[in-house]
Coordinates of C-alpha atoms in Angstrom, one line a residue:
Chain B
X1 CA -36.4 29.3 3.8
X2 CA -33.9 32.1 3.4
X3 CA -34.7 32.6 -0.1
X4 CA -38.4 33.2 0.5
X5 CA -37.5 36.9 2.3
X6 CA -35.5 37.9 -0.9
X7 CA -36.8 41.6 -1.7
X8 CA -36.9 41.8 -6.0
X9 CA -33.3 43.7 -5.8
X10 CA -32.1 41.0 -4.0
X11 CA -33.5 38.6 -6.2
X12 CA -32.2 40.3 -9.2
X13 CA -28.9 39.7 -7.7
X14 CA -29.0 36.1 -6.6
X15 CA -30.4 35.7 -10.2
X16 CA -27.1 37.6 -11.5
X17 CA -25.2 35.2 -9.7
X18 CA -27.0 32.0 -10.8
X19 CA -26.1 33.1 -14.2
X20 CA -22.2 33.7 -13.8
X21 CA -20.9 31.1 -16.4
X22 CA -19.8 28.0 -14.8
X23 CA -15.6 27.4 -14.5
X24 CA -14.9 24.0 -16.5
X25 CA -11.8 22.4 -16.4
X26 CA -9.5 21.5 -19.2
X27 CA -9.6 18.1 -19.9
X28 CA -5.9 18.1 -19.9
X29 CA -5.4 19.5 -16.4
X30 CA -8.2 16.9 -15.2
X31 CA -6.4 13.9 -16.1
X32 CA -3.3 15.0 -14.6
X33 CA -4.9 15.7 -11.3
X34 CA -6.5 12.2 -11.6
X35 CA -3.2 10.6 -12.3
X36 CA -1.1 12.5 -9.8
X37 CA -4.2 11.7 -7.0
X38 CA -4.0 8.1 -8.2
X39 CA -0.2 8.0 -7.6
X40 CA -0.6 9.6 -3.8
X41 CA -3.7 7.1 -2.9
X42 CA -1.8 4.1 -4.5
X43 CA 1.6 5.4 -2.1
X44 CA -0.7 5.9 0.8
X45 CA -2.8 2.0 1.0
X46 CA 0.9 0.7 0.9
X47 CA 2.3 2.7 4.2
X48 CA 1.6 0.7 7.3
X49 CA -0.5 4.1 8.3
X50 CA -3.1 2.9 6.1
X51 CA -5.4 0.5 8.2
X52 CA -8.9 1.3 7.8
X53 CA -9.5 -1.8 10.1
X54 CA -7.5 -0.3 13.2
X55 CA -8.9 3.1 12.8
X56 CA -13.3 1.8 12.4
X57 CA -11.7 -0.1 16.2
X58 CA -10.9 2.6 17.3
X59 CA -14.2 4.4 16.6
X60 CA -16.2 1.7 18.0
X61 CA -14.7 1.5 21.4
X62 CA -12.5 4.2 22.7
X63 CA -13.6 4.3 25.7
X64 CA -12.8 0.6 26.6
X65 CA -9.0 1.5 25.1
X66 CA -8.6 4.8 27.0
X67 CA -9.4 3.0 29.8
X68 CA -7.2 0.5 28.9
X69 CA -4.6 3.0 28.1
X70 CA -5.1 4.7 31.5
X71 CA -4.3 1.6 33.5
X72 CA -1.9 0.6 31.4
X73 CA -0.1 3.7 31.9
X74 CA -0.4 3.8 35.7
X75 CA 1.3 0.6 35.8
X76 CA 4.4 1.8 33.8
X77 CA 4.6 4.7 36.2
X78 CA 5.0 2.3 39.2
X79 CA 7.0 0.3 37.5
X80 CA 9.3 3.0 36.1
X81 CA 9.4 4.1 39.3
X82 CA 10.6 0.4 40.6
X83 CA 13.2 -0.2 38.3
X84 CA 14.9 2.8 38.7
X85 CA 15.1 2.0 42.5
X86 CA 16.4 -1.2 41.3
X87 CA 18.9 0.5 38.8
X88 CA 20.4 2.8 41.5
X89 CA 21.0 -0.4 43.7
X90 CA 22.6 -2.2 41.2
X91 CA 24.7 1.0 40.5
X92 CA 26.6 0.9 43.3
X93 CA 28.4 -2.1 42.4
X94 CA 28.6 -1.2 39.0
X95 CA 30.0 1.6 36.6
X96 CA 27.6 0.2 33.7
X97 CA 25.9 3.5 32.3
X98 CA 22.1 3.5 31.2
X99 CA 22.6 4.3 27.7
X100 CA 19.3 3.1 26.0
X101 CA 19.5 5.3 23.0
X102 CA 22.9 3.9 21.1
X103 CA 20.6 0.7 21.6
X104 CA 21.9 -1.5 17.9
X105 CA 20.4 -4.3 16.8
X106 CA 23.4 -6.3 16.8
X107 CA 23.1 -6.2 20.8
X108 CA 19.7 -8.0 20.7
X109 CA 18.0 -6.0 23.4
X110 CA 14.2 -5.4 23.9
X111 CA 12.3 -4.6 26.0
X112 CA 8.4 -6.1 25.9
X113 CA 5.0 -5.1 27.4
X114 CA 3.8 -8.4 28.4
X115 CA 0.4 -9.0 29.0
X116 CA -0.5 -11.3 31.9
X117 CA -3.4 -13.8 32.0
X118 CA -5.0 -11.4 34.7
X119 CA -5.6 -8.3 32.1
X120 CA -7.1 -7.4 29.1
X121 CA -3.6 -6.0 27.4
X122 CA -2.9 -7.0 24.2
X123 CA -0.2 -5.4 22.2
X124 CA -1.8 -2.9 19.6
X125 CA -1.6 0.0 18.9
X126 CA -4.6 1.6 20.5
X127 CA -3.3 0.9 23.9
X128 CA 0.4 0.9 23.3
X129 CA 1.3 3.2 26.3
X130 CA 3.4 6.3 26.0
X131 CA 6.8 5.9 27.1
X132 CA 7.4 8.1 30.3
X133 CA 11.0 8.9 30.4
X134 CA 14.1 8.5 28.1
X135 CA 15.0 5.4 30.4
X136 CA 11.9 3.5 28.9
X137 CA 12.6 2.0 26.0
X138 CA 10.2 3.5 23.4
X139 CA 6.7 2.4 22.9
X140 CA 7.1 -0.9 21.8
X141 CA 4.7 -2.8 23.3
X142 CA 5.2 -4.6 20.2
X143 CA 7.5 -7.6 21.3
X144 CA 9.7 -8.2 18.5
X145 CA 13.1 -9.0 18.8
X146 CA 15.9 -7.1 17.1
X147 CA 18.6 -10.4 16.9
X148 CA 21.9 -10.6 15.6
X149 CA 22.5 -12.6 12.2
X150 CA 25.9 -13.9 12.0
X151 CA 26.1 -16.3 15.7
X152 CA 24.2 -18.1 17.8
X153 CA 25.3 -16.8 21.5
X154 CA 26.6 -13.5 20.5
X155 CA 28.9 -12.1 22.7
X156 CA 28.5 -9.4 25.0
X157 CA 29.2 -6.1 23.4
X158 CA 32.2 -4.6 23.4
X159 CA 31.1 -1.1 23.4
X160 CA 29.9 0.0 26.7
X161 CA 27.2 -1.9 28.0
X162 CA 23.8 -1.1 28.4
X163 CA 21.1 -1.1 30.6
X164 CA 18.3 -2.1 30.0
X165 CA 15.8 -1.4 33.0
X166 CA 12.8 -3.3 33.8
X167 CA 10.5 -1.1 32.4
X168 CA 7.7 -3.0 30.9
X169 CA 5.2 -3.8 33.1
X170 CA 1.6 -4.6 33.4
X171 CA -1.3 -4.8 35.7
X172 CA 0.8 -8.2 37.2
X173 CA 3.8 -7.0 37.8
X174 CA 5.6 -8.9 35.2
X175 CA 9.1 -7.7 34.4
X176 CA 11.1 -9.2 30.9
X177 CA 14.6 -8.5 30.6
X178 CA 16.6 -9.3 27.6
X179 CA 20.6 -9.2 26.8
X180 CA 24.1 -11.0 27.5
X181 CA 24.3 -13.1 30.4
X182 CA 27.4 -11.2 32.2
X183 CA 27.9 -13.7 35.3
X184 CA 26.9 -16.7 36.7
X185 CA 26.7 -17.7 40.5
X186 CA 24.3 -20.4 41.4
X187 CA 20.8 -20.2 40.7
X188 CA 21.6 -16.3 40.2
X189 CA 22.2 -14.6 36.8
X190 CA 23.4 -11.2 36.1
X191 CA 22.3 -9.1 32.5
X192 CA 23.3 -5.9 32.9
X193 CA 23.3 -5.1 36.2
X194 CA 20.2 -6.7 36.8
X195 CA 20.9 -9.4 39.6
X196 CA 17.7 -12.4 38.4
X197 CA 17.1 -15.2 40.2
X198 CA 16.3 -18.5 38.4
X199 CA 14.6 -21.8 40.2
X200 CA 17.4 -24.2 41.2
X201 CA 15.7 -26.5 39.8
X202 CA 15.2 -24.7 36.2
X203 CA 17.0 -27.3 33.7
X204 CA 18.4 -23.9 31.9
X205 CA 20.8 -23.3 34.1
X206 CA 22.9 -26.6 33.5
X207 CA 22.9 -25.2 30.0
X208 CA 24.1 -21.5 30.3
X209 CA 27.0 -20.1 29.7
X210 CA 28.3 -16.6 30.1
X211 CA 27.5 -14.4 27.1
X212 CA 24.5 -16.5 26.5
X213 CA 21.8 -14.0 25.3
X214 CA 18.4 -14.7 27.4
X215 CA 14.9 -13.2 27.8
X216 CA 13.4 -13.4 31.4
X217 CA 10.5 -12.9 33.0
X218 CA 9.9 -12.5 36.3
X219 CA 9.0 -10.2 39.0
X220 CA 10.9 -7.5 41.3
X221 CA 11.5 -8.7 44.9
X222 CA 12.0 -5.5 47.2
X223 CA 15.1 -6.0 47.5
X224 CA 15.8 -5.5 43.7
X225 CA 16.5 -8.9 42.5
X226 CA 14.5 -10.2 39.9
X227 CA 12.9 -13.5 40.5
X228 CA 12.8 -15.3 37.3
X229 CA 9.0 -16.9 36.4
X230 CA 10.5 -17.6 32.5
X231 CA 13.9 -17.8 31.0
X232 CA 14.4 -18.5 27.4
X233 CA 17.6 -18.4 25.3
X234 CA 17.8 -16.4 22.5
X235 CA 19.0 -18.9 19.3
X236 CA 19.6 -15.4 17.0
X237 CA 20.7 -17.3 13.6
X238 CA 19.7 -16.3 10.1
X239 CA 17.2 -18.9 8.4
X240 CA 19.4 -22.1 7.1
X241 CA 18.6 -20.5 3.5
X242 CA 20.5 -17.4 3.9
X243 CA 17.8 -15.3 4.1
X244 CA 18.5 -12.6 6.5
X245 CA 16.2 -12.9 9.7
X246 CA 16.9 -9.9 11.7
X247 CA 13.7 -9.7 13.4
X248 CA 11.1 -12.1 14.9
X249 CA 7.6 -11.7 15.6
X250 CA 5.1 -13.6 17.6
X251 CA 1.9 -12.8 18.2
X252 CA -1.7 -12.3 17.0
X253 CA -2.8 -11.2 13.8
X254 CA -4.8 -7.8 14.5
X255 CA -5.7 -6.9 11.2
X256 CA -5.1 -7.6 7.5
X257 CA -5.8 -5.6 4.7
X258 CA -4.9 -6.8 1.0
X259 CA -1.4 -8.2 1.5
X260 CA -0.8 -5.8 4.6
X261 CA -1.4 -7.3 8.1
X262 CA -0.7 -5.9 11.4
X263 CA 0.4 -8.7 13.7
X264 CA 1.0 -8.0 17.3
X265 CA 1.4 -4.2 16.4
X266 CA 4.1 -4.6 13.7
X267 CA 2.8 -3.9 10.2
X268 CA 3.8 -6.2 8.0
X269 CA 3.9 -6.3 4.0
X270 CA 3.3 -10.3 2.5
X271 CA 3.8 -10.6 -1.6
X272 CA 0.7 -9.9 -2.6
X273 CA -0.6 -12.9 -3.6
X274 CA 1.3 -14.8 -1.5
X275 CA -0.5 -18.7 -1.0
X276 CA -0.7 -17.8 3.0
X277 CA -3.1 -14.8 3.0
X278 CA -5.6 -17.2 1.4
X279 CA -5.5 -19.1 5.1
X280 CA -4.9 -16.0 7.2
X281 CA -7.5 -14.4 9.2
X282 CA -7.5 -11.9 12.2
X283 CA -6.7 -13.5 15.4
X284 CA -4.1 -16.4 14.2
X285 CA -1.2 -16.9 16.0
X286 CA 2.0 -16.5 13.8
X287 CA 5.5 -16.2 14.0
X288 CA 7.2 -14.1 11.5
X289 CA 11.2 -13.7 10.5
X290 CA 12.1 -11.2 8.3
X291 CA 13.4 -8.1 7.5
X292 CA 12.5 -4.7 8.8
X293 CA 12.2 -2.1 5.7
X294 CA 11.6 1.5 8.0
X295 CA 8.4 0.1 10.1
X296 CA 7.5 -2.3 8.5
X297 CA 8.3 -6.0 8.3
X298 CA 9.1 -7.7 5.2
X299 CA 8.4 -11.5 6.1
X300 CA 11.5 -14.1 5.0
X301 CA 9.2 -17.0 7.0
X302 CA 5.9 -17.1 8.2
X303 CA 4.1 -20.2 10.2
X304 CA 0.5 -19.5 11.2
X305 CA -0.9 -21.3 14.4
X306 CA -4.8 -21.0 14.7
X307 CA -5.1 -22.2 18.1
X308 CA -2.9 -20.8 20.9
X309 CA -0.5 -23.2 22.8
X310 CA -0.9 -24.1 26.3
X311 CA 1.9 -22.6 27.8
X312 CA 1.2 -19.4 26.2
X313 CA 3.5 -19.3 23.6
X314 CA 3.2 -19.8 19.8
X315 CA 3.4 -22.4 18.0
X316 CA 6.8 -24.0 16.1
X317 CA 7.5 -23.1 13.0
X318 CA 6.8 -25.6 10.6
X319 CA 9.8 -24.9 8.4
X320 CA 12.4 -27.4 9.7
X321 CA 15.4 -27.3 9.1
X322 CA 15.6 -23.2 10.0
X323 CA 16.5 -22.6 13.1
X324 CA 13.8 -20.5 15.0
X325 CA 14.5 -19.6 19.1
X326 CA 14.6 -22.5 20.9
X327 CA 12.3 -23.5 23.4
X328 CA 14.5 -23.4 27.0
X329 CA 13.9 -23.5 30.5
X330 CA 10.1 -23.8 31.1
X331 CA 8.8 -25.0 28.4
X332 CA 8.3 -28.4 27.0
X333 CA 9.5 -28.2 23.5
X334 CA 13.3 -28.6 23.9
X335 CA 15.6 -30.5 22.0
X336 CA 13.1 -29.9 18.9
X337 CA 14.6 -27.1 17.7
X338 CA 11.6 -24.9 17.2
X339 CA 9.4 -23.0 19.6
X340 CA 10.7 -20.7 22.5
X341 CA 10.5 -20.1 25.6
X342 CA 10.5 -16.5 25.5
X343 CA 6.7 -15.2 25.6
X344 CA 7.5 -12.9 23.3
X345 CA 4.7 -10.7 25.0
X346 CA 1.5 -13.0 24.3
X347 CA 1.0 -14.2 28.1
X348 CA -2.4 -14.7 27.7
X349 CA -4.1 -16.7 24.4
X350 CA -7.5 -15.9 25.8
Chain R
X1 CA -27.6 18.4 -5.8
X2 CA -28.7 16.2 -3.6
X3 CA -26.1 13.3 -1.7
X4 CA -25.5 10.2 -3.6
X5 CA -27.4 7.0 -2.5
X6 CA -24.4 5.1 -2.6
X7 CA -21.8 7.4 -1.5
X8 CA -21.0 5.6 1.9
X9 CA -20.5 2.2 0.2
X10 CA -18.2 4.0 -2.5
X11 CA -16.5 5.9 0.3
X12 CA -16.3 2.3 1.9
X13 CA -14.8 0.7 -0.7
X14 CA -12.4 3.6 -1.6
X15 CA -11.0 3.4 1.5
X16 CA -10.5 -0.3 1.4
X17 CA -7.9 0.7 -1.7
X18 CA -10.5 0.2 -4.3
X19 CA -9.0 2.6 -6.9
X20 CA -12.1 2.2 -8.9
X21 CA -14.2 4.2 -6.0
X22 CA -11.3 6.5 -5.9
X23 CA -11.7 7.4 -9.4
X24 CA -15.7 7.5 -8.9
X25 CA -15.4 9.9 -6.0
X26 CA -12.8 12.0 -7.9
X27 CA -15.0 12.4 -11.2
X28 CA -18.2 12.9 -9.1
X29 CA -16.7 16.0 -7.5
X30 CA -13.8 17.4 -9.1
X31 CA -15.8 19.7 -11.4
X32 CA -17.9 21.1 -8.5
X33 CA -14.9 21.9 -6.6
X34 CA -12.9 23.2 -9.4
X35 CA -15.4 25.7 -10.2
X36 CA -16.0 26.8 -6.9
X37 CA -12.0 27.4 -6.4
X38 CA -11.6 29.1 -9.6
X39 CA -14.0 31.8 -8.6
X40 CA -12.0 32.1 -5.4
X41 CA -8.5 33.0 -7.0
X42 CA -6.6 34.8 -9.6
X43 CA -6.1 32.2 -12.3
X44 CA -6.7 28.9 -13.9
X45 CA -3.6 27.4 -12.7
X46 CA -3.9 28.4 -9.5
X47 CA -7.4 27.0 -9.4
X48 CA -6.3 23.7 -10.9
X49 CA -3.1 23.7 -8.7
X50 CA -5.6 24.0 -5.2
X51 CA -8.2 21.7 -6.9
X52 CA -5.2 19.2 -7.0
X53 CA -4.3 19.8 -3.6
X54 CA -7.9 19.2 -2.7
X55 CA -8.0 15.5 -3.6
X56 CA -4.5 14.8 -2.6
X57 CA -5.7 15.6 0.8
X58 CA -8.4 13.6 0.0
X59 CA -7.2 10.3 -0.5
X60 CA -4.4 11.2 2.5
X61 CA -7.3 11.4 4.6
X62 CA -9.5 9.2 3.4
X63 CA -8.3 6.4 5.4
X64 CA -9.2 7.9 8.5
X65 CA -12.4 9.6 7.4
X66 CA -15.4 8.7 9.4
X67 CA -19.1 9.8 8.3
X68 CA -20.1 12.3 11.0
X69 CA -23.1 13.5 8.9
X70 CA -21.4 15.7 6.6
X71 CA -22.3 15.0 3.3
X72 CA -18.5 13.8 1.5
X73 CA -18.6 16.4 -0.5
X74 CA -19.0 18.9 2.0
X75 CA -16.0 17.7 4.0
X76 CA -14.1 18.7 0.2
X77 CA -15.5 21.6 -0.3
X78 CA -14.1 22.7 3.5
X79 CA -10.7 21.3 2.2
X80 CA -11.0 24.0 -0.4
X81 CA -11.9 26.6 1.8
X82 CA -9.0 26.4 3.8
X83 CA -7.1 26.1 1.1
X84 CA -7.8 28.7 -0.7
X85 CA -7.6 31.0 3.1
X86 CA -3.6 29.5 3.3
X87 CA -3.0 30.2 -0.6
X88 CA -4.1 34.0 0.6
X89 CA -2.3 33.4 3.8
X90 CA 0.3 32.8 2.0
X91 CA 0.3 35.7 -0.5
X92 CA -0.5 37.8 2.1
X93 CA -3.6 39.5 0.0
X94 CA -6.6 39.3 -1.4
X95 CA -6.1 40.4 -4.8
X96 CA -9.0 41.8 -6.6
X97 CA -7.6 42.2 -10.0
X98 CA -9.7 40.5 -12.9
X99 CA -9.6 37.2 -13.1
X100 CA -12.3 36.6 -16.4
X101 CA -9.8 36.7 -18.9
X102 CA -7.7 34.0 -17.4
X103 CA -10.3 31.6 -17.7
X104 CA -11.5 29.7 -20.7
X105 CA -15.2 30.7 -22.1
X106 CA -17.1 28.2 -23.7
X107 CA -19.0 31.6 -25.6
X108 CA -18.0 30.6 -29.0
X109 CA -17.9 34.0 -30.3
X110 CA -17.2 36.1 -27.0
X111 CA -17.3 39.8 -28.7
X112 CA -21.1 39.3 -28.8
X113 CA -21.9 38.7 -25.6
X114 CA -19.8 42.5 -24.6
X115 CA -22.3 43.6 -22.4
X116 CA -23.1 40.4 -20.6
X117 CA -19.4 39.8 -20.2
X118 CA -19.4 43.6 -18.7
X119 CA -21.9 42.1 -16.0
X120 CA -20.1 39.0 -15.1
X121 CA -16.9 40.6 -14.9
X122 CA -18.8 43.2 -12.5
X123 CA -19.9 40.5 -10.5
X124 CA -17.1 38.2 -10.2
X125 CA -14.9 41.8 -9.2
X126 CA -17.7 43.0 -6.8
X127 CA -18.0 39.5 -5.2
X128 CA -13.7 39.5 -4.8
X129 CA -14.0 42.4 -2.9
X130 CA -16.4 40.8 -0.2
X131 CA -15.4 39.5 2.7
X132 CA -14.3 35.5 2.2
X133 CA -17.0 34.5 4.2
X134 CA -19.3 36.2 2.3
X135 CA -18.0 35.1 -1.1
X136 CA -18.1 31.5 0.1
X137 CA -21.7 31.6 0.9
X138 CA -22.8 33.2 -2.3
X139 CA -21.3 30.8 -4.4
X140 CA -21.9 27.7 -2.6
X141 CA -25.7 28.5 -2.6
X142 CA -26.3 30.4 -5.3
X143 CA -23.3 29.7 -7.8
X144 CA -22.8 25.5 -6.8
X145 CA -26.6 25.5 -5.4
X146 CA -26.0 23.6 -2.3
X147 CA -28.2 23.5 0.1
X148 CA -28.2 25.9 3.3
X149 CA -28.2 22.6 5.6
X150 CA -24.4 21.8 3.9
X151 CA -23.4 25.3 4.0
X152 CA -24.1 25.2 7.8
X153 CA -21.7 22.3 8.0
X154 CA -19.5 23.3 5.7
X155 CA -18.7 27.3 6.9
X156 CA -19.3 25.9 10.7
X157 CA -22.2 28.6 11.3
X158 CA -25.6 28.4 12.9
X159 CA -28.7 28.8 10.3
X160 CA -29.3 32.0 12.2
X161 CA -26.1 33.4 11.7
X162 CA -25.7 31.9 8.2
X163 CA -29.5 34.1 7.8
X164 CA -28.3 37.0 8.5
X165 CA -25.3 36.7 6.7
X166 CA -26.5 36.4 3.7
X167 CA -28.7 39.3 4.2
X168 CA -25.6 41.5 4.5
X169 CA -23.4 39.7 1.9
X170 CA -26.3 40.7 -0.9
X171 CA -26.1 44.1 0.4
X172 CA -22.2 44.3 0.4
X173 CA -22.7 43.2 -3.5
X174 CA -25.3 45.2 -4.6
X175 CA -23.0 48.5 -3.0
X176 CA -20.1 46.9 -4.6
X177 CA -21.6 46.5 -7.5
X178 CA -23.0 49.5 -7.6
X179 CA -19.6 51.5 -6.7
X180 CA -18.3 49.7 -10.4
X181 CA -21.0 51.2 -12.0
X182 CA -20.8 54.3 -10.9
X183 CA -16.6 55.0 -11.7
X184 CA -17.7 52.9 -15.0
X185 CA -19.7 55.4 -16.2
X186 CA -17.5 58.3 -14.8
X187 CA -14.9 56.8 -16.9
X188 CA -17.1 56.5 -20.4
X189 CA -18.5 59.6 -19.6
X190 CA -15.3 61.6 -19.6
X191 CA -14.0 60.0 -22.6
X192 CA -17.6 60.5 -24.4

């Protein structure tokens, strides 16, 4: 060892040092470093950056999720690169102005990254792909809904409108528009100034109405129109208690932690000890209203569904007599008040 | 000192929010790093102030610390290192005035000890002249007595080069050392 080729002056010295009195400190200063560390770690395992979970996932397979990542990525790109064709068509017959940063929640507009039963995307945040240009909405895979509180079919804005492009796309080539119906000719809707195309024989279209607030899914055809595969109306009401229920999320439960859980991306903070983390375990389906406080989502109703629907979307809420979105157009449930028809960016149950 | 058996499932728990393993982790350490800060800079406060610092970066991090085979209480004592290079950073200097007297001795009667105080306070001036890389590997081996496979880790140096640093750090004392003594004696010997 090191210590072994010490010459005796050397060794006097190292003996000098071994004997400088040791620093002690004051019991005084100790505690309040203890208490003002305690403070910080308590603050820090309530931020939604805390989730030990996430991050020992991210260890284990990061090369499955930059891979991920990668495609997920390239698919944006094209499809970035799609809808802005699409935009600059639609432009010439309109002076509506993309304008997706004075986005406000009262205009119910998302855009989602939905994941199609052909690919392994699922909303999280290790493969939540980078948004490429201003005209993307930002990240959010995460496909929660930012909904108006006071009405039921909002009305179009009266600020100007904005555009929302079709920017969230996966390995399929699914597109999901959201926002105010603006005009209705046919089987062919207009949000925007995206020109969609629903089925003639879609049982939503006896039912819409200008102003309407819809999410659609569907795919580009060359020449720009969107050819709707889902359409779902928005029902954007408050919980019949009063509760405000700005914001609505679907989807898988990724990860819980105490009475954190991450579900579908979105952090989200339960009372602890709240009678539903007792049944609650990674991978349930659930459907959340609540309140956003900064990131994180401050549940006024939770339902939990263990086994994924059929068509893809999750299950009712159990809470009747608050109105949730309403299932519309494709899907089975209608007239029942719960479900939707919206996919809320859980394609694939798998 | 050698790593605590159960320092992963500690570190485990702490980071599942256990405040219990916080505490544990805190109290295991917090006297080892203390002492090796407080040789490092000019005063007690400042030493406790870094030493705080230290374990608020701790349990920041903690969530996303991962056991790469650095012992846990190396990846602190590297927190204090680069802590104590920013406070100098910082100040823009290494100071080498005293810093004995600012500290608390547990001597209960200190004017007996004169001499051996001389000697410490010669040491602890002669080590604050060294280069910090050399101060931090004298007192981490020989001062907090860990082990030259955690000082590898911790300073980010090959054995070899940790070898033959040490080999000139020891020389760099004993001249610095000796440099003391020498205008020491100048100086008693004028007013003598």
């Amino acid at each position: 060892m090191i210590d072994d080729h010490l010459t005796p002056e050397e060794q006097k010295l190292t003996e000098h040092l071994r004997a400088m009195p040791r620093r002690t400190l004051r019991p005084a200063a100790r505690a309040a470093i203890r208490e003002q560390m305690m403070s910080e770690f308590r603050a820090r395992i309530d931020s939604p950056e805390w989730q030990p979970e996430i991050v020992e996932r991210r260890r284990v397979t990061p090369v499955l999720l930059r891979t991920v990542g990668l495609v997920a990525t390239l698919a944006i790109v094209a499809a970035v690169v799609f809808a802005q064709e699409a935009i600059r068509q639609a432009a010439t017959t309109s002076t509506i102005t993309p304008a997706p940063t004075e986005l406000q929640p009262t205009q119910l507009q998302a855009i989602t990254l939905v994941p199609s039963s052909t690919t392994t995307l699922a909303p999280s945040p290790e493969n939540t792909p980078t948004p490429l240009n201003q005209e993307v909405v930002p990240a959010t895979s995460v496909p929660f809904t930012l909904a108006p509180s006071d009405t039921l079919t909002p009305a179009p804005p009266t600020t100007a409108p904005v555009v929302v492009p079709p920017t969230a796309v996966d390995g399929a080539g699914v597109v999901v528009v959201e926002g105010p119906v603006s005009r209705i000719d046919g089987n062919r809707i207009t949000i925007y100034s995206f020109d969609i195309e629903i089925a003639p024989q879609d049982p939503i279209l006896a039912s819409l109405a200008v102003g309407d607030m819809v999410h659609v899914e569907g795919s580009l055809a060359p020449s720009g129109v969107m050819i709707a595969s889902t359409v779902g109306r928005f029902v954007s009401a408050p919980p019949a208690d009063g509760t405000a229920g700005a914001a609505i999320v679907n989807g898988r439960v990724e990860a819980i932690n105490g009475n954190q859980l991450v579900a579908n991306g979105v952090p989200v903070r339960l009372t602890p000890g709240d009678p539903i983390l007792q049944r609650l375990k990674v991978g349930d389906l659930v459907e959340i209203w609540g309140t956003f406080e900064g990131s994180v989502l401050i549940p006024t109703q939770m339902t939990i569904s263990t086994s994924a629907p059929a068509s893809g979307n999750p299950a009712p809420p159990s809470n009747n007599g608050n109105p949730s979105p309403q299932g519309m157009g494709n899907d089975d449930n209608n007239g029942n008040g719960s479900g939707n028809g919206m996919g809320m960016g859980m394609g694939d149950d798998d | 000192m050698q790593p605590v058996p159960d320092e992963q499932r500690t570190i485990a728990r702490a980071k599942q929010g256990d405040e219990e393993a916080v505490t544990l982790l805190y109290e295991r350490y917090v006297d080892l790093i203390y002492a090796y800060i407080s040789y490092r800079v000019e005063s007690a406060e400042v030493a406790e102030d870094l030493t705080s610092e230290v374990f608020l970066r701790m349990v920041r991090s903690l969530g996303s610390y991962t056991d790469r085979g650095l012992p846990f209480r190396a990846w602190l004592f590297r927190i204090a290192a680069n802590l104590i290079t920013d406070h100098y950073r910082h100040k823009n200097k290494y100071p080498v005035s005293p810093i004995h007297d600012h500290f608390e001795s547990d001597e209960p009667n200190p004017f007996e000890q004169v001499v051996e105080d001389q000697e410490q306070l010669d040491m602890q001036l002669a080590l604050r002249t060294l280069p910090t890389q050399y101060q931090d590997l004298l007192l981490l081996h020989f001062v907090e007595d860990l082990p030259y496979e955690e000082i590898v880790k911790i300073m980010n140096k090959s054995a070899a080069a940790l070898r033959a640093m040490q080999y000139r750090a020891l020389k760099s004392l004993a001249q610095q050392l000796e440099k003391l003594h020498r205008s020491r004696s100048a100086i008693w010997g004028d007013e003598q």
